[in-house]
CSV table of C-alpha atoms in Angstrom, one decimal:
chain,number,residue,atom,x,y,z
A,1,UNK,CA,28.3,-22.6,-8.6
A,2,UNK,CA,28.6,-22.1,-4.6
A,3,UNK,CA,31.4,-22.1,-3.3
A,4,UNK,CA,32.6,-25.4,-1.3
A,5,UNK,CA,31.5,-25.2,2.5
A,6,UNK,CA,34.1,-24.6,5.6
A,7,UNK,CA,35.2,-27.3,6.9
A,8,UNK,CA,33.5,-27.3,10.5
A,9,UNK,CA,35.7,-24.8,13.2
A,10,UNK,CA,36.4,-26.7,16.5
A,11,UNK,CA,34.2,-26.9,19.4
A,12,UNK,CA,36.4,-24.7,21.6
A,13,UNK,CA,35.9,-22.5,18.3
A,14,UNK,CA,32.2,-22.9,18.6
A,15,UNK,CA,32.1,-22.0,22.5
A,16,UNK,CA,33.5,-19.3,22.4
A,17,UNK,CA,31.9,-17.5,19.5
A,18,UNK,CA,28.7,-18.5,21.2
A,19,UNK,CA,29.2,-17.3,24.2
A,20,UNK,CA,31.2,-13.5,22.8
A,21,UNK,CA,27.6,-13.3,20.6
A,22,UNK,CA,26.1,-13.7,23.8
A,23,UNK,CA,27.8,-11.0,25.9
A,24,UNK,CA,27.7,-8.6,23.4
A,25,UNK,CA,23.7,-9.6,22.5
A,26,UNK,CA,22.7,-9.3,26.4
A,27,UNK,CA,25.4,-6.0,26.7
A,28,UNK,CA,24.2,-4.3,24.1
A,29,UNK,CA,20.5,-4.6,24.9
A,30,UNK,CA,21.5,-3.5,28.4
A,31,UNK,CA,22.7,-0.1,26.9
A,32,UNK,CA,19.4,0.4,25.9
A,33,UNK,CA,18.2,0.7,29.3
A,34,UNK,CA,20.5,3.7,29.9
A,35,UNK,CA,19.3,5.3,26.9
A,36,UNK,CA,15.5,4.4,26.1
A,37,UNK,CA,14.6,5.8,29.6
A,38,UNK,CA,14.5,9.1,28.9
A,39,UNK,CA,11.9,8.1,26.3
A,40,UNK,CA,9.8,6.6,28.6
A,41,UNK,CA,10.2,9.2,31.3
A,42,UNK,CA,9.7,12.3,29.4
A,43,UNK,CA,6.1,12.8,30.3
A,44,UNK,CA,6.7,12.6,33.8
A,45,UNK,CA,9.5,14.7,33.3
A,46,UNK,CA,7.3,17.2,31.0
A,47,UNK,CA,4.9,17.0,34.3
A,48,UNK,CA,7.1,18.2,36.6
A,49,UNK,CA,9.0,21.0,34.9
A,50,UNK,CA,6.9,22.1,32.8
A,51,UNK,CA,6.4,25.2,34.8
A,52,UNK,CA,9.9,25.7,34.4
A,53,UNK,CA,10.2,25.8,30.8
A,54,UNK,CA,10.5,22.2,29.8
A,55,UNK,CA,8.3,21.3,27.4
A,56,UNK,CA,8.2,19.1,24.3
A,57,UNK,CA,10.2,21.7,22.6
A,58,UNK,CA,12.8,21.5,25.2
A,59,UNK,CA,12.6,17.9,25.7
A,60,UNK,CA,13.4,17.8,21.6
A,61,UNK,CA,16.4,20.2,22.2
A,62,UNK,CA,17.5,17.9,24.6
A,63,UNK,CA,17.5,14.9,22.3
A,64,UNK,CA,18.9,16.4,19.9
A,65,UNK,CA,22.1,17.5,21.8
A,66,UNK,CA,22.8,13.9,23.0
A,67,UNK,CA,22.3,12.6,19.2
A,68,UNK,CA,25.0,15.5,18.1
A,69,UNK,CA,27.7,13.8,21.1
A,70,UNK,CA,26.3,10.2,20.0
A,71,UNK,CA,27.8,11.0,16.2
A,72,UNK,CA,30.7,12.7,16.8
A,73,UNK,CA,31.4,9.9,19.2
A,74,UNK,CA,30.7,7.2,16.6
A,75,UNK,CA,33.4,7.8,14.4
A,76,UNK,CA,35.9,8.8,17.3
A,77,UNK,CA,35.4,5.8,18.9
A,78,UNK,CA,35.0,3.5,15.5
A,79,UNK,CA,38.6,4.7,14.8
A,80,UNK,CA,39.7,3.7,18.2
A,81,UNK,CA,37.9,0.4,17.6
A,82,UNK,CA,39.7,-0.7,14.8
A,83,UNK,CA,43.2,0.6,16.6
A,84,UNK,CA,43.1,-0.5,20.1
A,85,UNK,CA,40.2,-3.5,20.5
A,86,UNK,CA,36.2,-3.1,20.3
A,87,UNK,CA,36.5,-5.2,23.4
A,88,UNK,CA,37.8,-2.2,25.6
A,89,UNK,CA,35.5,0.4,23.9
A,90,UNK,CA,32.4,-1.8,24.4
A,91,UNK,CA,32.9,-2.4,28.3
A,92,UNK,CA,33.8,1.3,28.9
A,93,UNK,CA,30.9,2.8,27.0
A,94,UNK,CA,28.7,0.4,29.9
A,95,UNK,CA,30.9,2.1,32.5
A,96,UNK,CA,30.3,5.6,31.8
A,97,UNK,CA,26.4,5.5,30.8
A,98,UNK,CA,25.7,3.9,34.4
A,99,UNK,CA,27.7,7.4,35.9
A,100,UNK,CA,25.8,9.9,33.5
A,101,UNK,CA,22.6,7.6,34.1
A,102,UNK,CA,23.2,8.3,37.9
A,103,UNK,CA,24.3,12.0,37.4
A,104,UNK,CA,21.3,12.8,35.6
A,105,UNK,CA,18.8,11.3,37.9
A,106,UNK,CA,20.4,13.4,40.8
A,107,UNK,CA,19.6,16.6,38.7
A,108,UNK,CA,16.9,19.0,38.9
A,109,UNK,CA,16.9,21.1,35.8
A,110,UNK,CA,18.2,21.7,32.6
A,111,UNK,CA,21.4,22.5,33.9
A,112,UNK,CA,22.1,19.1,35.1
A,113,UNK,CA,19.8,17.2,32.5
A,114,UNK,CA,22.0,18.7,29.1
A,115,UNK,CA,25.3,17.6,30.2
A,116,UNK,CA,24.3,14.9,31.7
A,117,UNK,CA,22.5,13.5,28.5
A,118,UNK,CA,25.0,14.8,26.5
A,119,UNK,CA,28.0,12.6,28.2
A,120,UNK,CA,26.2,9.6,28.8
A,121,UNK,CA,25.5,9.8,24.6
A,122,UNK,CA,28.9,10.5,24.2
A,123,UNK,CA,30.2,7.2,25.6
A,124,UNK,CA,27.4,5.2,24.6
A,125,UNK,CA,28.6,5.8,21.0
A,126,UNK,CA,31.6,3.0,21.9
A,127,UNK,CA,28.8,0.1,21.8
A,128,UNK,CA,28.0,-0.3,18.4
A,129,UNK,CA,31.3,0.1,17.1
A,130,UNK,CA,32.7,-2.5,19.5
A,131,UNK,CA,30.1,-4.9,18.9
A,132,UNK,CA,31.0,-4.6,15.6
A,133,UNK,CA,34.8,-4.8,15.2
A,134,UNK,CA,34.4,-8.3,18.1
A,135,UNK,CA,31.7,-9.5,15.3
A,136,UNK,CA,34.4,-8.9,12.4
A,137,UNK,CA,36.7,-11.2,13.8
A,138,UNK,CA,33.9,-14.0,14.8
A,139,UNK,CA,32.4,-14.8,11.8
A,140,UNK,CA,32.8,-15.6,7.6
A,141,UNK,CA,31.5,-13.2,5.6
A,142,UNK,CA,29.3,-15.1,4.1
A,143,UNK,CA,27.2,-15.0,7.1
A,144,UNK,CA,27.4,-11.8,7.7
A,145,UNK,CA,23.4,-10.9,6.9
A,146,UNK,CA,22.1,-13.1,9.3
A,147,UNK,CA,24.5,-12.5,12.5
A,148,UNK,CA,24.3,-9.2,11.7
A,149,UNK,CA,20.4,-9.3,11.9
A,150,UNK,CA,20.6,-11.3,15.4
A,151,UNK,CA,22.9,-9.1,16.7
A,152,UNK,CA,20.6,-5.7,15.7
A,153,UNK,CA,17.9,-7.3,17.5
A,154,UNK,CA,19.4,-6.4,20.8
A,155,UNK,CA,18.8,-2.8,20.4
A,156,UNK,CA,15.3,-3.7,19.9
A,157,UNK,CA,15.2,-6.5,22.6
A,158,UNK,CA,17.0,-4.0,24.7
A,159,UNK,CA,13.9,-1.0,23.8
A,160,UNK,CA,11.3,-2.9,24.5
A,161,UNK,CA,12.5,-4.5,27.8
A,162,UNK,CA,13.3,-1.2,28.7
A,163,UNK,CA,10.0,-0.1,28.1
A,164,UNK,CA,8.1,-2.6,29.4
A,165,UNK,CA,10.2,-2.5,32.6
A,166,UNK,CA,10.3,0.9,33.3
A,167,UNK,CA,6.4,1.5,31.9
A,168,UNK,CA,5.4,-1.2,34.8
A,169,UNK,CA,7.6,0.5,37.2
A,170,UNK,CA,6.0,3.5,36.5
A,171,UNK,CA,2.2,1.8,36.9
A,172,UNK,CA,3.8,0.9,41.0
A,173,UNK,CA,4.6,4.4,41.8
A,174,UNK,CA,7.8,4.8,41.3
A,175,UNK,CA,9.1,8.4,39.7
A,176,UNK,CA,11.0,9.0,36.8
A,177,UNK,CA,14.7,9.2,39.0
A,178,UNK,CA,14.3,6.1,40.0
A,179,UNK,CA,13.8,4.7,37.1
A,180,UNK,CA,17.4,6.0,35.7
A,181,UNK,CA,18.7,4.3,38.8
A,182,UNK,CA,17.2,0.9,38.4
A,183,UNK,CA,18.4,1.6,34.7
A,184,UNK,CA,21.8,2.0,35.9
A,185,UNK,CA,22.0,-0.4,38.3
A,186,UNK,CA,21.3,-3.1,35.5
A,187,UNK,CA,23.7,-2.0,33.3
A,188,UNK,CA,26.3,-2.2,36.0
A,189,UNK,CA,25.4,-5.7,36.8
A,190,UNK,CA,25.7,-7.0,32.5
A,191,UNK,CA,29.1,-5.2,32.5
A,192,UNK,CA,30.9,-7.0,34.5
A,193,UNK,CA,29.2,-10.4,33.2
A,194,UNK,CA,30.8,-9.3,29.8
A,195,UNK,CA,33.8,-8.5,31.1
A,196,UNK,CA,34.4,-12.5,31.0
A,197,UNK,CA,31.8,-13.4,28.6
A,198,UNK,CA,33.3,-11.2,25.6
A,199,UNK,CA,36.5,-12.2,23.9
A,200,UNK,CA,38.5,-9.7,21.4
A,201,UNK,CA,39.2,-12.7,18.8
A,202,UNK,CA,39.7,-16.3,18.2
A,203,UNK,CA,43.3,-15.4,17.7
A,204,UNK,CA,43.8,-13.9,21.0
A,205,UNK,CA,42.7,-17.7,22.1
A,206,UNK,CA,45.2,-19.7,19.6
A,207,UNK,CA,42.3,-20.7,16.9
A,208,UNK,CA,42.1,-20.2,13.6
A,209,UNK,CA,40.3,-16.5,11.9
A,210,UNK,CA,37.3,-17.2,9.7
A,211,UNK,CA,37.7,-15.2,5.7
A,212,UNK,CA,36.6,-11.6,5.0
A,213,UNK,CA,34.6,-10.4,2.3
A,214,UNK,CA,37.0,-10.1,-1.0
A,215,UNK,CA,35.6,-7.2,-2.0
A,216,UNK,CA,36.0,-5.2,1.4
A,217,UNK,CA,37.9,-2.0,0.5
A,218,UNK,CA,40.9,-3.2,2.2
A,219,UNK,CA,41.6,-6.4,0.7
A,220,UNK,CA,44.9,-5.0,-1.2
A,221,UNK,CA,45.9,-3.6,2.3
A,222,UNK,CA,46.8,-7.2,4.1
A,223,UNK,CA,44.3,-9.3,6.4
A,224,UNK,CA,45.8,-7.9,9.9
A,225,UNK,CA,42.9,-7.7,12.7
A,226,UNK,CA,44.2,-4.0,13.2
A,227,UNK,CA,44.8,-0.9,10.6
A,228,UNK,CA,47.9,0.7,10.6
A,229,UNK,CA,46.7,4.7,11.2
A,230,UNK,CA,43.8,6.9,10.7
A,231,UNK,CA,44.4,7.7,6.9
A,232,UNK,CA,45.0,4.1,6.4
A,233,UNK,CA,41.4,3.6,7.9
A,234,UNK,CA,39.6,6.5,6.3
A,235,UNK,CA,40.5,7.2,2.7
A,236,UNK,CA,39.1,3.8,1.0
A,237,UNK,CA,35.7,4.9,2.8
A,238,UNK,CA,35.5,9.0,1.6
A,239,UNK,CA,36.9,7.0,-2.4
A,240,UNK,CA,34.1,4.8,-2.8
A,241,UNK,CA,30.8,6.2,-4.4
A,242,UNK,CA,28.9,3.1,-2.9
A,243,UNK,CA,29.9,3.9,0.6
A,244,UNK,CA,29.0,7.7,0.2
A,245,UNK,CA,25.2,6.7,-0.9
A,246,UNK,CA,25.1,4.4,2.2
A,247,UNK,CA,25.6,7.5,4.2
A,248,UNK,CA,23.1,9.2,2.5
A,249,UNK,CA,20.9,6.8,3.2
A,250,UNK,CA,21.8,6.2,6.9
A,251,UNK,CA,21.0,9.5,7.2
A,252,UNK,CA,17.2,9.5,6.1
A,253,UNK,CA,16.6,6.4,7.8
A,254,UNK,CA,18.2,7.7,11.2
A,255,UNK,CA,16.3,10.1,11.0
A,256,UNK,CA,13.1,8.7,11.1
A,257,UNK,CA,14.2,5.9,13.4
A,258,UNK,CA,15.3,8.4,16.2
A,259,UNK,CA,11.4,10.0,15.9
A,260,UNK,CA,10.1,7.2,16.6
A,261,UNK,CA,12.4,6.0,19.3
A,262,UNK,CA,12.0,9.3,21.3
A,263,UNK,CA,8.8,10.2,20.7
A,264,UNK,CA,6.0,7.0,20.5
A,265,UNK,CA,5.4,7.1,24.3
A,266,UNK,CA,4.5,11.0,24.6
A,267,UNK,CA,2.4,10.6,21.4
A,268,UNK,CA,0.5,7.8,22.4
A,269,UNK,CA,0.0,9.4,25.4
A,270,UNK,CA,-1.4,12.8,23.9
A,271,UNK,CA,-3.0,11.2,20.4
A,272,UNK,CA,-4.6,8.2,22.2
A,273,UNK,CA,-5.3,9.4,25.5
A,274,UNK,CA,-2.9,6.6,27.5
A,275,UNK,CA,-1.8,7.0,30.8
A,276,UNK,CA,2.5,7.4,30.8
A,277,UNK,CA,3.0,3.8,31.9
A,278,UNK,CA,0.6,2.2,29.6
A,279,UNK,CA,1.9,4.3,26.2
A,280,UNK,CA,5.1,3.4,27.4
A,281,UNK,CA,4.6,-0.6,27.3
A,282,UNK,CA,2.0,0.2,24.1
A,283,UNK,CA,4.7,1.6,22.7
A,284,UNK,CA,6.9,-1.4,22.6
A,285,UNK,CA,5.1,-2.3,19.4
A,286,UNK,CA,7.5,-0.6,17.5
A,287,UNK,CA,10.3,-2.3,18.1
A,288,UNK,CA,8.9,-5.9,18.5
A,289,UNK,CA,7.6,-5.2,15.2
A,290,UNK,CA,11.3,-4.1,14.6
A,291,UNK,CA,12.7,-7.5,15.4
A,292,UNK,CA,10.7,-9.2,12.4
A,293,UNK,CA,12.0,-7.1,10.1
A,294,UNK,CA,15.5,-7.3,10.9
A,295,UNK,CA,15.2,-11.5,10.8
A,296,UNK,CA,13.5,-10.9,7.5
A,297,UNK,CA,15.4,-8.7,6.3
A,298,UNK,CA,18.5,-10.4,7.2
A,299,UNK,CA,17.3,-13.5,5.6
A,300,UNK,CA,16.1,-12.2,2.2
A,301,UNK,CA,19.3,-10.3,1.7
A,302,UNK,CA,21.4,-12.9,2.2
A,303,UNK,CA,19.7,-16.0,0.5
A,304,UNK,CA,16.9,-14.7,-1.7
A,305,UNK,CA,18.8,-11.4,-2.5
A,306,UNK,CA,22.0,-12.8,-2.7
A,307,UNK,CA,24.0,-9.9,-1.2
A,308,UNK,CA,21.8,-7.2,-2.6
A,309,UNK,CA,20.9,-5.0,-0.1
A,310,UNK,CA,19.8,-2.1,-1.5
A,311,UNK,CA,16.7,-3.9,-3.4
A,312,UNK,CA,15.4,-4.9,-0.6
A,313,UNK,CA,15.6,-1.3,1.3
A,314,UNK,CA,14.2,0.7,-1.6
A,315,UNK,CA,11.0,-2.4,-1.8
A,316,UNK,CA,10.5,-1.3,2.2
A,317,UNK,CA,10.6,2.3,1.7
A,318,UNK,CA,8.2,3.0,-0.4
A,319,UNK,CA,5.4,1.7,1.7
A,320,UNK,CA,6.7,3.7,4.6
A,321,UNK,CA,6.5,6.4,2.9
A,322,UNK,CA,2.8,6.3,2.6
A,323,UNK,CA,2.4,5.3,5.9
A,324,UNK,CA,3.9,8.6,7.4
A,325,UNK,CA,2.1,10.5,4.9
A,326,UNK,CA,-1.3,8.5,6.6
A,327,UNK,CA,-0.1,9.2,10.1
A,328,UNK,CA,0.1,13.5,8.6
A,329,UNK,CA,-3.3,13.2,7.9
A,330,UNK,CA,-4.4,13.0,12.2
A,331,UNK,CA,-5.5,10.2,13.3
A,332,UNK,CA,-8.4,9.6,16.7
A,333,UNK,CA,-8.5,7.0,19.2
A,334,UNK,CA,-6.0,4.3,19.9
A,335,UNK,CA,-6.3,1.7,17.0
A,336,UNK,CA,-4.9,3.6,14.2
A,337,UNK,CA,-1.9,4.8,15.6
A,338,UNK,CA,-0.8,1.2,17.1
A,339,UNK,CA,-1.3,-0.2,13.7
A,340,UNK,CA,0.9,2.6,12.2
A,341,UNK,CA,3.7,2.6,14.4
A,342,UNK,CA,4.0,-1.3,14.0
A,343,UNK,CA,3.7,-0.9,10.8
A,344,UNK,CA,6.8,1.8,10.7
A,345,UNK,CA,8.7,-0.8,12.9
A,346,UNK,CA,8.3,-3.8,10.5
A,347,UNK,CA,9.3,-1.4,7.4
A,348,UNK,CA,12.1,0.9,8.9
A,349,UNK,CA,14.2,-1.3,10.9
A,350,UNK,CA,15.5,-4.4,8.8
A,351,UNK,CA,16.7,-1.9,6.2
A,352,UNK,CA,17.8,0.3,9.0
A,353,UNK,CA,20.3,-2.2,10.8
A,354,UNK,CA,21.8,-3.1,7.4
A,355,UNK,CA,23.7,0.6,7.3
A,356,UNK,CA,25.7,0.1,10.2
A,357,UNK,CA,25.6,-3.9,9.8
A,358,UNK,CA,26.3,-5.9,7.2
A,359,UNK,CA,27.1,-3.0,5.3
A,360,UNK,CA,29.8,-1.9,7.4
A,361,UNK,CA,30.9,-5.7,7.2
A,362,UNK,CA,31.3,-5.8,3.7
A,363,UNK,CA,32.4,-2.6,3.5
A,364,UNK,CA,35.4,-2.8,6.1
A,365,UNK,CA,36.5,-6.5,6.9
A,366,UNK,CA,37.8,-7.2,9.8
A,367,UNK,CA,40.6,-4.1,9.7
A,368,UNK,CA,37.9,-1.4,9.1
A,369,UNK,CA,34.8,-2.4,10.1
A,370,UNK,CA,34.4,-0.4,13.7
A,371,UNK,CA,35.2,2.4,11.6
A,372,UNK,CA,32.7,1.5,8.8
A,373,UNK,CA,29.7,1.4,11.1
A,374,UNK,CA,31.5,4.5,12.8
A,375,UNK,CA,30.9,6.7,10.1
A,376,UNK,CA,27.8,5.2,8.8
A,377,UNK,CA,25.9,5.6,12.2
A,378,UNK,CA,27.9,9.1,12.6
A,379,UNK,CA,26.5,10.8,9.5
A,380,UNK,CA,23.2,9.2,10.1
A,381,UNK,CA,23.2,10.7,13.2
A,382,UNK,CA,23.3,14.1,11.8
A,383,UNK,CA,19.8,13.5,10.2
A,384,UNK,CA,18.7,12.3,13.8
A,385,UNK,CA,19.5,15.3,15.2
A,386,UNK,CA,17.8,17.2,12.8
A,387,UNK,CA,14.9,15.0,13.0
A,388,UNK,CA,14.8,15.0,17.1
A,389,UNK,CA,14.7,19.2,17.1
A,390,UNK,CA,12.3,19.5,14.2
A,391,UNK,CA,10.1,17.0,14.7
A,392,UNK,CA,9.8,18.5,18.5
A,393,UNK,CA,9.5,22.1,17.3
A,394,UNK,CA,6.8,20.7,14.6
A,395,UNK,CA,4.7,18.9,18.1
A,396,UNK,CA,4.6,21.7,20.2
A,397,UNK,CA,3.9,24.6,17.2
A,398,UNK,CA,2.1,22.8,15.0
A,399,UNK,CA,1.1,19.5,16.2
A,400,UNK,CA,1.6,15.7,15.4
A,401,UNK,CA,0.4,16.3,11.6
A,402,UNK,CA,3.5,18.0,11.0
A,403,UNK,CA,5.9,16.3,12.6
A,404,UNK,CA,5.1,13.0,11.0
A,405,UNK,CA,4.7,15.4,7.1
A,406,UNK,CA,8.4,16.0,8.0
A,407,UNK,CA,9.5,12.0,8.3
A,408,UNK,CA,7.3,11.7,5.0
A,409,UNK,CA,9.6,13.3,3.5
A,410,UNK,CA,12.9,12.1,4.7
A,411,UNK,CA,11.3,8.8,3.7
A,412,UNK,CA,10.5,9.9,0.1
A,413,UNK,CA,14.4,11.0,-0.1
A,414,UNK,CA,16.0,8.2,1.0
A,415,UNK,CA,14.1,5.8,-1.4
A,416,UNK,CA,15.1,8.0,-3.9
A,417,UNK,CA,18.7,6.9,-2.5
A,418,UNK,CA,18.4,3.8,-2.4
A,419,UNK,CA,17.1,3.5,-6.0
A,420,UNK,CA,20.6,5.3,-6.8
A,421,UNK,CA,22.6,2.6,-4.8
A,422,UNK,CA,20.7,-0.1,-6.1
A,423,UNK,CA,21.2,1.4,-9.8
A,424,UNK,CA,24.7,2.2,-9.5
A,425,UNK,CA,25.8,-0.6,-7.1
A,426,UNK,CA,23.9,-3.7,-7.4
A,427,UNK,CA,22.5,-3.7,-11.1
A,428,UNK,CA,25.9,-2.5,-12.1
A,429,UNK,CA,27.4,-5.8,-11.2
């Protein structure tokens, strides 16, 4: 039997929820144009140093280093999350990608472009974790799917505005540094709308705390909004053999995500012959696709699934699985290659934003849960980097066959995972 429903939470309640899920919607797309632009301008980029050394495999190395300061920053700034406010860690991560957008648009080599990249990954790690933690405090659990699922649709609203914006600016003339300082300007501007749209929790305005999941791994540790110290946060994750497999399989799916993040513009421009701008706003595909997988999967999971997530992200890997294993095979022309990376976007990125979502949720509560998606997106991070440098060195050695060979088979490992979780986890209850 259901339980009974919540009595209806004020309207002061109401406004406020409404208008936080709106800051940190509109804030955290906005990170996304201080971090999909190097995507989108890594062709022109390619085209103007590539006499100097930078090429795809460079460009790959690149990535990779910023993905390796975007995880180690992800649990840092989890922890400090959960201790001081995701509030604070969510406006200054804003703050310090508009100066390492700016810094790396002044540069004029790889001696500017790594460290530059590198720090503005570093403090974009606060986002997601301070999304989160603001989230834990909004909202039941029981709706935790389907916020969850609106909320990870501004990293995909965020892509493909920032690809459609920058691709067009592009197609008017403009060069690749000014597209990191229209980028950063933008950013600048949503930052300080948050800074009064945003609010830490509806205790900090005098109303009442929705409930937490029962089963979150602090529920014999008290309700407080904040943990007490590090081991306090930590040990229940590194204890529970649930947790460890949805590491595992935020690792494979990073993985595969991150590919396809950094590299759909330059391979649409070099597979299907399209100019930089016009791969670039092709290449929003992907993550529009993206967007109806995360609503569908946040919908299934929480009202046909019941809470099972792991069914439904073993039932979408499989087919992806085949589909990279299709796009090893080399494809021609322009048709085949849309349909495939659409395809990858409506398969990868529901299950995707479960990891460091509603997972994390139910995993943490409201004491843990910055941390949660901390680690989660940390350790899938790892596989991104890996992903990023091999799938680079696999373009420019080998070609495109190999590089999407290699995602085949993080795919095929991370089903395997997910059968595991659902085997152990959900058909165990």
């Amino acid at each position: 039997m259901p339980p009974p429903a919540s009595p209806r939470p004020p309207a002061a309640f109401r406004f406020w929820q409404t208008a936080t899920v709106a800051g940190l919607f509109i804030g955290y797309s906005g990170y996304y144009l201080c971090r999909s632009n190097l995507s989108v301008a890594t062709p022109l980029i390619i085209g103007e140093f590539g006499s100097r050394g930078i090429n795809k495999e460079v460009m790959g190395q690149l990535a990779s280093l910023g993905v390796i300061f975007y995880s180690v920053g992800k649990v840092i700034n989890g922890v400090i999350g959960d201790l001081v406010g995701g509030k604070k860690v969510f406006l200054l991560g804003m703050a310090g990608s508009v100066l390492a957008t700016v810094l790396f648009g002044l540069g004029a080599g790889a001696a500017v472009f790594f460290p530059a990249w590198a720090f503005n990954r570093a403090v974009q790690s606060m986002g997601w974790g301070g999304l989160v933690k603001v989230t834990a405090g909004w909202f039941s659990y029981r709706s935790y799917g389907k916020i969850m699922a609106l909320l990870s649709l501004s990293f995909l609203f965020g892509d493909v505005v920032a690809k459609l914006l920058l691709g067009s600016l592009i197609a008017r003339g403009l060069d690749w540094r000014e597209l990191f300082f229209v980028a950063a300007a933008v950013l600048a501007v949503i930052a300080v709308l948050d800074v009064f749209l945003v609010k830490e929790s509806p205790e900090r305005l005098g109303l009442p705390a929705p409930p937490v999941n029962p089963d979150n791994l602090f529920t014999e540790r008290g309700a407080d909004e904040r943990a007490g110290g590090l081991r306090e946060l930590l040990v229940p994750y590194f204890r529970s053999l649930s947790f460890r497999l949805v590491l595992v399989m935020s690792f494979g799916l990073t993985a595969i995500r991150e590919a396809f993040n950094f590299w759909v513009p330059t391979y649409l421009h070099e597979v299907a012959g399209m100019t930089e701008g016009a791969s670039s706003q092709w290449g929003s595909l992907y993550p529009v696709f993206g967007m109806v997988s995360i609503l569908a999967a946040g919908y299934l999971s929480d009202t046909v699934a019941r809470g099972r997530r792991g069914v439904v992200i073993l039932l979408a890997l499989l087919p992806l699985t085949a589909i990279l294993v299709l796009m090893s095979a080399g494809l021609k022309g322009a048709w085949l290659p849309l349909l495939f990376i659409s395809l990858a976007g409506l398969l990868l990125l529901g299950p995707y934003s479960f990891l460091a979502g509603a997972m994390s949720l139910d995993a943490g509560g409201r004491k843990g849960a910055a941390t949660a998606a901390g680690l989660v997106d940390a350790f899938g991070y790892v596989g991104g980097t890996l992903s990023l440098w091999l799938t680079g060195l696999l373009a420019q050695r080998v070609g495109w066959n190999g590089a999407f060979l290699l995602l085949s088979l993080f795919a095929g490992l991370t089903a395997a995972a997910a059968g595991v979780f659902y085997w152990t986890q959900e058909r165990g209850k």
